[in-house]
Amino acid sequence: MNAETDRLPLLRDMYRMMLLIREFETSVQHRFRDGEIPGFVHVSIGQEACAVGAVSSLQPGDYVLTTHRGHGHAIAKGIDIKAMVREIYGLSSGVNGGRGGSMHISDASRGLLGANGIVGANLALGVGAAWATKLLREERVTMVFFGDGAVQQGLFHESMNLAAVMRIPIVFFCENNGYAEFSAHSTQTVGSSLEERARTYGVDALNVDGTDVEAVHKASERAIGTSRSQGVPTLIEARTYRASGHYEGDPQKYRSNEPADLKTSMDPIALARSRLVELGDQEDELAATERAARGEVSAVFEDVLGESRGARS
Amino acid sequence: MARYQLFSKTFWGSHVARVVDDVELTSYSGAIRRTIHQEMERDPRVVVLGIDVGRGGGVFGVTRGLREAFGEERVIDTPISEMGFTGLAVGASIAGLRPIIEIMYIDFIGMCLDALLNQAAKIPFMSNDVLRVPLVVRTQFGGGRSAGPQHSQSLEAVLAHIPGLKVVMPSTPVDAAALLSASIREDNPVVFIEHRHLYAIRDHVPSDVTPAEIGRARITRAGSDVTLVSYSRMLHLAEAAAAKLADDHDIAAEVIDLRTISPLDVDTVAESVERTNRMLVVHEAVEPFGVGAELVAQIAQKCFHLLDAPPERLAAPFQSIPFAPALESRFFPDVDGIASATKELCDY
C-alpha cells in the first residue's frame, strides 16, 4: 500500500458525502421551486468540499455551528437526512419538531448546535460554546462556519478578539464564495486579506482552495489539531464557489459578469471525481456510487412529500 | 415587611432610607452579591462575566469579592464588547454553563439586542426545547440624578415585548435575593433589572432566602378604595403616597408590587381591582407602550364591568430624559403626584 492508495478510502468517503449533499441541495432547490417547501431556502451547491473536508476532520463529540446556508454542514456532521427533510417541510416529525426549519436546523445529539438566520451571530455563540468546553474540561473543539459577508459584521471583530484574549479552542471556517448576498466581495471591503486580519487579532490563519476536498481536509486537520492541543483559536479561509443565488429564486442579475465556465471549473465534485479516476477507481464503480446517492436522497424526499401531503389533508 | 422612611424631598427627588431597627441589615446590592456567591458555591457551572465585574468588583460594587472567592476562570472581566460577550454567554449556556452577565446600564442593551432577541429568546423554541439557555442578564437603571438621556432610561417594556425572555424587577433587598436565586436556577433567559438608587437601601435578609416564584406579584399594603400598582423604585413612592392618602384623605389604597414584569401576574391585580374597582399604575418608564399600557389593557378586558373609573397610568412623559436638575426634577412621578392622581381616581 503506497501513499497514493492510502488516500483512496478517505477520498471515497468524502466523495460519497459530497454527492449526498449535492443531491440533497438539488432536490431542495427543485422542490422549493415546485412549491412544496415553505419559507425560504439557501442551498450550498458548489461549496460541498468545504463542509465535507472540514467536518470529516472533527471528532463526533466536537461542536459545529453554521449559517443560514447550513444543510451541507448538517449532513456532514451526521444528521439523519429524513429528519432534516421533515424539518425543512415544517412537519412536527422533523428533527426540531418543525419549529426550526431550513435556517435553524440543529441536532444536539450530534454536536450540531445550530444553523443561524442572523449573519455573524453564530460566531459569538461558537466562541461561547468553545469557552464552555474549556471550563467544563471537555475534550471538544468547536468549529464555526461563516461566509465572506459575515466578516464585515461587528460581531466578527468582537468574536475574534474574545477568542484570542480568552484563549478559546475554536476553529473559525470562512467559506469565501465571493458574494455577500448580492454584493461582490470587492465592494464590501478594501485593505487586508482575512488571513492578515486574523493575525492582527492574534489568531493563526490558513488559506486553502475550498474546491479541493483533500486540501480542505488537510488544512482542517492542522487547524483543529492546533486548537485542540494548544487551546487557542485558529482560522481557515477557503475560496469556494456558490453555484446558486443567495436564496432560491434570486435572479442573480449581479453575476452577469462572471466567466461562464466558472461553475464547472470550480466544481468540487468534478475535481474529486477526476482524482478518484487518477487513483484507479473504475467508471462503473463511480457511476454506482452516484446512482446510490441519487436513489437514497430521492427516496427520502418522496417519502416526506407523501407525509406532508397526508399532514395537510 | 419593613417599611422605608423617606427623606424630605431633595433636589433630586425622594430618597429611601433604612429601617430604624437593631437587626443586622443587608443592602439591596449586598443581597445581590451574597446571592451570586451562594449560587456559585452551589453550582460550579455558574459563571459571571461583564465589564469591570472581576478586579473592579463592578462599577456599583455589586460583584466585589467574587473574583477573589471563585477565581478568574469563573469571574471574567470582558472587553467592552457587549455584542460579543452576550453572544458568547448564550453560546456558553447552550453548551452547559450557567452564565450571569452584567450589562452596566440598561441603556446599553441596544449593543447586544440580537443576542437576546434573536438568539437567547428564540433558540429554545427553534430547537424544540432541546437547546436550553439558562442565562441571567443583570442590568440596572434609574433616573433622577442627572445621568442624562443615554444613562437614565427604563427599558423593561422593550424587553418584556419579546416572547422567550423573562423580565424581573425587585424593589427590596429580600426580593432581590429571592428573585435572583430563582433567575439563576431558571433554565430560560432572564433579564434581572436592578435599580441603582435602591442599591443602598437595607433590610433584614435571611441568609437562606427561598427562591421566589418568578411571575408572582405581591400585595404590600392592603386597602379597599383603589389599587395602586407599581414596581422597582416607584413602588416605594407608591407606598409613601398610600400612607399620605390614608392620613390626609382617609383613602385606603391597596399597593401591589409586580416584582416580575414578564410573565405579568395580572390575576393578582385583577383580584384586587375586583374589590377596589379602581386602578392606577405608576412607573418610571415613559407612559406610551409601557407596562402600564399592558396592565390597563388587560384589566379593562378582565374587569370592565367592575370598574368605577377608567384604569389609569402615571408615568414619565414621552421624551428623552433631561440631565439638568431643573428639568429632571419635574420629569418622574413623585409622591405628591401619585397621591393626587390616586385621589382624582377616587373622586371620579
XYZ file of C-alpha atoms in Angstrom:
661
model
C 0.000 0.000 0.000
C 1.596 3.226 -1.052
C 0.784 6.791 -0.022
C -1.476 7.236 -3.061
C -3.813 4.345 -2.290
C -3.850 5.392 1.368
C -5.757 8.406 0.154
C -8.442 6.303 -1.511
C -10.677 5.258 1.402
C -10.921 8.776 2.792
C -11.413 10.344 -0.629
C -14.129 7.833 -1.492
C -15.929 8.594 1.777
C -15.683 12.296 1.207
C -16.841 11.916 -2.412
C -19.911 9.964 -1.273
C -20.709 12.596 1.324
C -20.360 15.426 -1.213
C -22.660 13.573 -3.618
C -25.225 13.188 -0.878
C -25.115 16.913 -0.196
C -25.255 17.803 -3.886
C -28.289 15.563 -4.444
C -29.919 16.880 -1.291
C -29.445 20.529 -2.208
C -30.533 19.957 -5.796
C -33.707 18.270 -4.546
C -34.356 21.127 -2.123
C -33.897 23.573 -4.977
C -36.304 21.782 -7.348
C -38.938 21.017 -4.761
C -38.827 24.571 -3.454
C -39.459 25.822 -6.984
C -42.365 23.362 -7.240
C -43.939 24.962 -4.186
C -43.532 22.021 -1.817
C -41.299 23.735 0.734
C -42.449 26.708 2.870
C -40.430 29.820 3.689
C -37.073 30.323 2.072
C -34.054 28.123 1.451
C -30.374 28.806 0.865
C -28.578 25.954 -0.867
C -24.862 25.330 -0.837
C -24.350 23.805 -4.284
C -20.719 24.242 -5.229
C -19.500 24.541 -1.622
C -19.635 20.858 -0.702
C -15.872 20.402 -0.345
C -15.766 22.941 2.486
C -18.441 21.216 4.535
C -17.131 17.722 3.909
C -13.388 18.388 4.068
C -13.732 20.331 7.316
C -16.340 18.331 9.206
C -14.713 14.994 8.326
C -11.681 16.155 10.311
C -13.715 16.576 13.505
C -14.428 14.008 16.207
C -18.083 13.043 16.788
C -18.108 14.951 20.089
C -16.874 18.208 18.567
C -19.309 21.068 18.083
C -20.352 22.669 14.781
C -22.276 25.886 14.306
C -23.319 27.033 10.882
C -25.180 29.646 8.883
C -28.440 30.019 7.002
C -26.644 28.037 4.245
C -26.025 25.104 6.571
C -27.574 21.952 5.076
C -24.193 20.661 3.915
C -22.551 21.067 7.330
C -25.503 19.345 8.979
C -25.319 16.376 6.631
C -21.540 16.126 7.013
C -21.987 16.151 10.812
C -24.170 13.043 10.502
C -27.698 14.374 10.948
C -30.462 11.983 9.943
C -31.375 13.113 6.441
C -35.027 12.159 6.652
C -35.483 14.016 9.949
C -33.866 17.018 8.310
C -36.119 16.935 5.241
C -39.135 16.646 7.520
C -37.907 19.726 9.367
C -37.499 21.680 6.107
C -41.049 20.718 5.156
C -42.266 22.016 8.541
C -43.508 18.695 9.896
C -43.751 18.004 13.617
C -41.740 14.822 12.977
C -38.795 16.980 11.876
C -35.516 16.987 13.784
C -36.603 20.208 15.549
C -40.302 19.433 15.750
C -40.972 21.691 12.771
C -40.007 24.727 14.857
C -36.664 25.492 13.265
C -36.936 24.980 9.544
C -34.146 25.228 7.000
C -32.283 28.142 8.559
C -32.270 26.893 12.141
C -31.528 23.153 11.853
C -29.895 21.778 14.992
C -29.104 18.348 16.412
C -27.589 18.487 19.859
C -27.075 14.698 19.941
C -24.573 15.070 17.103
C -22.977 18.274 18.314
C -24.713 20.407 15.706
C -25.501 23.390 17.879
C -27.421 25.089 15.156
C -27.718 26.899 11.900
C -28.481 30.588 12.320
C -30.510 33.100 10.338
C -28.595 36.166 11.561
C -25.357 36.792 9.670
C -22.451 36.618 12.100
C -24.471 35.612 15.173
C -23.082 32.082 15.261
C -19.536 33.441 15.623
C -20.134 34.618 19.177
C -22.300 31.601 20.010
C -19.492 29.337 18.816
C -16.885 31.187 20.871
C -19.156 30.798 23.892
C -19.736 27.086 23.310
C -15.992 26.540 22.913
C -15.306 28.526 26.087
C -17.790 26.320 27.949
C -15.994 23.163 26.787
C -12.765 24.630 28.173
C -14.257 25.390 31.608
C -16.051 22.053 31.744
C -12.742 20.347 30.894
C -14.292 18.630 27.879
C -12.020 17.431 25.086
C -14.029 19.148 22.396
C -13.146 21.545 19.616
C -15.784 23.854 18.199
C -15.930 24.747 14.526
C -17.997 27.685 13.339
C -18.764 28.290 9.656
C -19.400 31.710 8.165
C -19.177 33.438 4.807
C -17.086 36.307 3.480
C -20.137 38.528 4.026
C -20.073 37.998 7.773
C -16.532 39.321 8.069
C -17.794 42.884 7.836
C -20.249 42.364 10.729
C -19.079 43.918 14.011
C -19.604 40.604 15.718
C -16.783 39.083 13.642
C -14.363 41.572 15.162
C -15.655 41.043 18.696
C -15.696 37.242 18.392
C -12.133 37.061 17.056
C -10.888 39.346 19.799
C -12.681 37.460 22.576
C -11.494 34.089 21.270
C -7.891 35.240 21.247
C -7.818 37.206 24.500
C -9.683 34.489 26.407
C -7.732 31.621 24.735
C -10.637 29.658 23.378
C -10.375 26.369 21.390
C -12.364 27.328 18.304
C -11.787 26.959 14.572
C -13.281 29.787 12.507
C -14.005 28.464 8.986
C -14.725 31.099 6.365
C -16.317 29.917 3.119
C -15.358 32.748 0.829
C -17.599 32.420 -2.198
C -17.001 35.993 -3.303
C -20.524 37.232 -2.582
C -22.112 38.801 0.459
C -25.745 38.191 -0.521
C -25.913 40.205 -3.758
C -22.663 42.121 -3.379
C -19.322 41.102 -4.778
C -16.553 40.869 -2.205
C -14.549 43.703 -3.748
C -17.372 46.152 -2.970
C -17.521 45.109 0.674
C -14.051 45.921 1.875
C -10.633 47.255 0.869
C -7.310 46.506 2.501
C -6.155 43.404 4.327
C -6.991 39.825 3.470
C -8.820 37.721 6.006
C -5.587 35.922 6.809
C -3.885 39.219 7.652
C -6.871 40.392 9.693
C -6.884 37.189 11.715
C -3.205 37.573 12.516
C -3.758 41.085 13.866
C -6.132 39.577 16.426
C -3.549 37.001 17.362
C -5.376 34.201 15.557
C -3.343 31.806 13.435
C -4.786 31.585 9.920
C -4.617 29.215 6.941
C -5.682 29.780 3.375
C -6.958 26.856 1.298
C -8.555 26.060 -2.053
C -12.118 25.326 -0.976
C -12.884 23.358 -4.134
C -10.287 20.708 -3.242
C -11.794 18.450 -0.585
C -8.474 16.797 0.253
C -6.781 20.153 0.722
C -9.632 21.332 2.917
C -9.357 18.149 4.968
C -5.609 18.609 5.475
C -5.928 22.254 6.406
C -8.766 21.456 8.803
C -6.778 18.703 10.471
C -3.966 21.163 11.059
C -6.184 23.892 12.446
C -8.247 21.522 14.582
C -5.069 19.904 15.879
C -3.670 23.292 16.898
C -6.873 24.390 18.595
C -7.233 21.076 20.374
C -3.671 20.740 21.608
C -2.933 24.379 22.414
C -6.408 25.562 23.345
C -6.246 28.560 21.017
C -8.403 29.860 18.173
C -7.476 29.259 14.538
C -8.974 30.438 11.272
C -9.268 28.848 7.827
C -10.274 30.802 4.755
C -11.456 28.579 1.903
C -12.044 30.037 -1.534
C -15.155 28.399 -2.938
C -17.977 28.870 -5.419
C -21.657 29.455 -4.729
C -23.327 27.936 -7.783
C -26.813 29.237 -6.995
C -28.173 32.547 -5.804
C -28.178 33.876 -2.253
C -31.635 32.337 -1.811
C -33.726 30.145 -4.091
C -35.443 32.489 -6.529
C -32.628 35.031 -6.597
C -32.429 36.211 -10.235
C -28.672 36.858 -9.756
C -28.518 39.876 -12.062
C -25.399 40.886 -10.178
C -23.460 37.916 -11.604
C -23.760 38.664 -15.305
C -20.033 39.493 -15.478
C -18.865 36.105 -14.236
C -16.977 33.838 -16.681
C -19.370 31.192 -17.992
C -17.146 28.216 -17.220
C -16.640 29.025 -13.513
C -19.409 26.676 -12.492
C -17.653 23.661 -13.978
C -14.039 24.681 -13.420
C -14.749 25.262 -9.709
C -16.957 22.233 -9.141
C -15.521 20.327 -6.150
C -17.321 17.120 -7.061
C -15.885 17.069 -10.574
C -12.432 17.651 -9.107
C -12.770 14.838 -6.569
C -14.100 12.500 -9.240
C -11.151 13.113 -11.524
C -8.810 12.448 -8.568
C -10.520 9.112 -7.879
C -10.121 8.167 -11.533
C -6.412 9.080 -11.354
C -6.074 6.868 -8.274
C -7.553 3.933 -10.153
C -11.287 3.867 -9.409
C -13.326 2.489 -12.290
C -16.138 4.297 -14.125
C -18.757 1.694 -13.250
C -17.885 1.888 -9.523
C -18.182 5.652 -9.541
C -21.433 5.535 -11.503
C -22.833 3.061 -8.978
C -21.877 5.356 -6.092
C -23.538 8.272 -7.843
C -26.707 6.290 -8.552
C -26.869 5.165 -4.928
C -26.639 8.725 -3.619
C -29.312 9.901 -6.025
C -31.557 6.993 -5.109
C -31.151 7.451 -1.366
C -31.950 11.141 -1.467
C -34.878 10.939 -3.862
C -36.488 8.148 -1.819
C -36.279 10.303 1.317
C -37.842 13.308 -0.396
C -40.624 11.241 -1.944
C -41.489 9.744 1.440
C -41.527 13.095 3.178
C -43.580 14.697 0.416
C -46.154 11.970 0.952
C -46.112 12.597 4.703
C -46.512 16.328 4.223
C -49.473 15.843 1.894
C -51.000 13.479 4.412
C -50.440 16.063 7.140
C -52.212 18.777 5.181
C -55.273 16.689 4.305
C -42.316 43.510 55.845
C -40.199 46.527 56.678
C -41.297 49.954 55.684
C -38.892 52.555 54.468
C -38.784 56.061 55.844
C -38.438 58.788 53.318
C -36.165 61.760 53.481
C -37.846 65.022 52.727
C -37.877 65.771 49.040
C -34.462 66.857 47.892
C -33.281 68.483 44.720
C -33.202 65.089 43.045
C -36.465 63.705 44.358
C -37.299 61.384 47.195
C -34.739 59.099 48.719
C -35.345 55.928 50.634
C -33.573 55.431 53.943
C -33.089 52.384 56.051
C -35.408 50.994 58.617
C -34.669 52.043 62.166
C -34.033 48.624 63.627
C -31.261 46.900 65.525
C -31.269 43.742 63.471
C -28.357 43.178 61.085
C -29.314 44.740 57.818
C -28.235 43.824 54.329
C -28.310 46.297 51.467
C -30.059 45.592 48.147
C -26.675 45.385 46.426
C -25.273 43.260 49.256
C -28.192 40.866 48.936
C -27.443 40.503 45.239
C -23.755 39.930 45.875
C -24.448 37.330 48.539
C -26.948 35.511 46.323
C -24.499 35.293 43.416
C -21.869 33.977 45.835
C -24.213 31.325 47.225
C -25.346 30.195 43.782
C -21.736 29.993 42.554
C -20.880 27.806 45.551
C -23.920 25.659 44.986
C -23.360 25.100 41.267
C -19.873 25.124 39.684
C -21.400 25.876 36.288
C -22.464 29.369 37.360
C -20.032 31.946 35.986
C -20.006 35.747 35.940
C -18.991 37.972 33.032
C -19.050 41.674 32.403
C -17.100 44.892 32.188
C -15.114 45.505 35.391
C -17.002 42.829 37.341
C -13.879 40.975 38.459
C -10.921 43.064 39.512
C -13.101 46.159 39.838
C -15.904 44.424 41.700
C -18.428 46.065 39.369
C -18.938 49.786 38.873
C -21.527 49.735 41.655
C -19.568 47.247 43.751
C -22.174 44.533 43.355
C -19.709 41.794 42.338
C -16.997 42.778 44.819
C -15.110 39.786 46.228
C -16.384 37.218 43.719
C -13.167 37.021 41.734
C -11.155 36.558 44.948
C -13.539 33.809 46.046
C -14.001 31.913 42.778
C -11.011 32.820 40.623
C -10.516 34.453 37.297
C -11.758 31.413 35.400
C -15.282 31.876 36.713
C -15.394 35.669 37.064
C -14.403 37.261 33.789
C -13.537 40.865 33.060
C -14.648 41.197 29.469
C -13.535 43.805 26.965
C -16.103 46.483 26.143
C -17.846 44.118 23.708
C -21.465 43.724 24.789
C -22.469 42.186 21.477
C -19.604 39.712 21.680
C -19.821 38.674 25.313
C -23.603 38.419 25.354
C -23.482 36.128 22.311
C -20.641 34.266 23.988
C -22.744 33.821 27.115
C -25.685 32.481 25.085
C -23.383 30.001 23.347
C -21.827 29.007 26.666
C -25.247 28.400 28.207
C -26.222 26.110 25.313
C -23.027 24.123 25.942
C -23.663 23.609 29.663
C -22.610 26.647 31.685
C -24.980 28.947 33.610
C -23.673 32.451 32.936
C -24.651 35.644 34.708
C -23.650 38.614 32.586
C -23.754 42.237 33.602
C -24.831 44.964 31.205
C -23.625 48.020 33.054
C -26.553 50.301 32.192
C -29.789 49.086 30.622
C -29.326 51.897 28.110
C -26.552 49.757 26.569
C -28.896 46.876 25.812
C -29.000 48.024 22.196
C -25.403 46.867 21.815
C -26.380 43.241 22.473
C -30.012 43.139 21.494
C -29.624 40.486 18.771
C -28.082 38.047 21.210
C -31.160 38.397 23.445
C -33.893 38.937 20.867
C -32.902 36.529 18.081
C -30.658 34.082 19.896
C -31.450 33.629 23.606
C -35.187 34.127 23.182
C -35.501 32.002 20.038
C -33.034 29.114 20.291
C -35.083 27.081 22.785
C -38.152 27.433 20.566
C -36.343 26.704 17.301
C -34.653 23.623 18.769
C -37.917 22.319 20.210
C -36.541 22.930 23.729
C -33.532 20.673 23.233
C -31.051 23.561 23.389
C -31.544 25.473 26.633
C -30.381 28.944 27.527
C -30.011 29.248 31.329
C -28.717 32.806 31.099
C -29.179 35.703 33.526
C -28.631 39.219 32.250
C -28.159 41.518 35.244
C -28.531 45.206 34.486
C -29.562 48.403 36.242
C -31.380 51.650 35.593
C -32.514 54.757 37.437
C -33.390 58.317 36.554
C -33.306 61.325 38.840
C -29.617 62.110 39.268
C -28.608 63.911 36.079
C -27.126 60.885 34.324
C -28.660 62.168 31.076
C -30.740 60.680 28.252
C -28.390 57.785 27.454
C -27.869 56.661 31.066
C -31.277 57.033 32.714
C -33.810 55.060 30.691
C -36.365 52.465 31.764
C -36.464 49.857 29.008
C -38.242 46.927 30.659
C -41.206 47.157 28.265
C -38.913 46.814 25.253
C -37.598 43.526 26.634
C -40.930 42.321 28.000
C -42.321 42.563 24.485
C -40.026 39.698 23.426
C -41.525 36.205 23.847
C -38.920 33.887 25.328
C -37.402 36.411 27.754
C -38.427 36.796 31.391
C -38.056 40.235 32.956
C -37.719 40.588 36.714
C -37.544 43.844 38.735
C -37.104 43.567 42.505
C -37.903 46.551 44.722
C -36.450 45.317 48.032
C -33.308 43.577 49.294
C -35.212 40.388 50.174
C -36.828 40.260 46.758
C -33.514 40.996 45.091
C -32.103 37.879 46.749
C -35.156 35.675 46.273
C -35.754 36.639 42.658
C -32.097 36.459 41.689
C -31.621 32.951 43.008
C -34.785 31.907 41.163
C -33.476 33.583 38.000
C -30.125 31.794 38.237
C -31.832 28.434 38.714
C -34.258 29.125 35.857
C -33.365 27.213 32.681
C -34.541 30.033 30.431
C -33.106 33.501 29.842
C -33.990 36.095 32.479
C -33.282 39.825 32.424
C -32.828 40.936 36.037
C -33.242 44.697 36.269
C -31.864 46.366 39.395
C -32.448 49.997 40.349
C -29.251 51.843 41.173
C -30.934 54.233 43.596
C -32.078 51.198 45.596
C -28.599 49.694 45.959
C -28.149 51.356 49.362
C -31.494 50.526 50.958
C -31.306 47.970 53.751
C -33.460 45.320 55.312
C -33.090 42.118 57.224
C -32.349 39.464 54.610
C -32.173 35.871 55.898
C -29.012 34.078 54.825
C -31.065 31.269 53.333
C -33.674 33.071 51.297
C -36.068 30.754 49.478
C -36.002 31.345 45.729
C -39.095 33.344 44.788
C -41.653 32.300 42.248
C -40.945 34.285 39.097
C -44.194 35.780 37.817
C -45.917 36.358 41.159
C -46.848 39.879 42.302
C -47.346 40.793 45.963
C -49.829 42.987 47.797
C -47.608 45.095 50.055
C -50.351 47.189 51.634
C -53.980 46.109 51.929
C -56.722 48.565 51.031
C -60.261 48.776 49.722
C -60.627 52.062 47.830
C -58.180 51.882 44.954
C -55.432 49.574 43.610
C -52.024 51.190 43.177
C -49.694 49.032 41.064
C -46.007 49.684 40.755
C -42.506 48.146 40.800
C -38.859 48.897 41.448
C -38.123 52.315 42.971
C -41.569 53.718 42.212
C -43.089 51.059 44.442
C -41.630 52.868 47.454
C -43.096 56.164 46.298
C -46.455 54.465 45.797
C -46.283 53.167 49.371
C -45.468 56.645 50.664
C -48.363 58.075 48.656
C -50.698 55.430 50.092
C -49.646 56.401 53.640
C -50.214 60.073 52.833
C -53.664 59.355 51.358
C -54.666 57.403 54.445
C -53.530 60.248 56.734
C -54.799 63.206 54.698
C -57.924 61.900 52.993
C -58.943 58.673 54.659
C -58.369 56.835 51.371
C -57.325 53.195 51.778
C -55.140 52.360 48.796
C -54.071 48.787 48.131
C -50.479 48.695 46.880
C -49.214 45.909 44.642
C -45.558 45.283 43.817
C -45.412 43.498 40.453
C -41.877 42.094 41.153
C -41.893 40.384 37.750
C -42.772 42.240 34.562
C -42.837 39.263 32.245
C -44.666 36.986 32.874
C -47.086 39.560 34.281
C -49.236 38.497 37.256
C -52.474 40.054 36.064
C -54.543 37.697 38.216
C -53.315 39.267 41.471
C -54.077 42.722 40.124
C -57.486 41.707 38.769
C -58.454 40.125 42.077
C -57.563 43.373 43.817
C -59.456 45.539 41.326
C -62.498 43.324 41.782
C -62.518 44.586 45.372
C -61.414 48.199 44.892
C -62.920 48.930 41.425
C -60.187 51.453 40.589
C -56.613 51.123 39.383
C -53.616 53.388 38.901
C -50.333 52.034 37.541
C -47.218 54.047 38.371
C -43.879 53.589 36.672
C -40.659 55.465 35.962
C -40.671 54.431 32.292
C -42.310 56.698 29.722
C -46.066 56.303 29.552
C -46.791 55.169 25.988
C -46.300 51.480 25.094
C -45.208 50.586 28.632
C -46.012 48.126 31.405
C -48.873 50.410 32.444
C -50.359 50.198 28.982
C -50.300 46.401 29.124
C -51.888 46.250 32.574
C -54.574 48.789 31.739
C -55.479 46.838 28.576
C -55.705 43.543 30.438
C -57.627 44.967 33.398
C -60.034 46.786 31.068
C -60.730 43.421 29.454
C -60.945 41.349 32.625
C -62.653 43.842 34.950
C -64.679 46.037 32.591
C -67.986 45.713 34.434
C -66.398 46.125 37.860
C -64.546 49.372 37.212
C -65.915 52.589 38.747
C -63.331 54.704 36.943
C -61.142 54.284 33.863
C -57.932 52.389 34.677
C -55.093 54.938 34.645
C -51.332 55.265 34.335
C -48.946 57.764 35.884
C -45.537 57.745 34.285
C -42.808 59.844 32.667
C -43.647 61.859 29.555
C -42.726 60.615 26.086
C -39.411 62.459 25.876
C -35.705 61.973 26.353
C -34.749 62.297 29.991
C -33.052 65.643 30.655
C -29.885 65.868 32.739
C -30.396 69.436 34.003
C -31.741 69.174 37.557
C -34.294 71.914 36.972
C -35.828 69.823 34.181
C -35.270 66.326 35.548
C -36.768 67.109 38.963
C -40.144 67.546 37.258
C -39.789 64.544 34.946
C -40.628 61.460 37.009
C -43.716 60.790 39.156
C -43.263 61.891 42.780
C -45.142 61.106 45.992
C -47.422 64.155 45.783
C -48.158 63.475 42.136
C -49.055 59.853 42.830
C -51.258 60.860 45.755
C -53.181 63.473 43.793
C -53.644 61.201 40.748
C -54.959 58.482 43.055
C -57.304 60.895 44.780
C -58.627 62.038 41.395
C -59.390 58.430 40.556
C -61.268 58.066 43.822
C -63.226 61.275 43.178
C -64.224 60.191 39.657
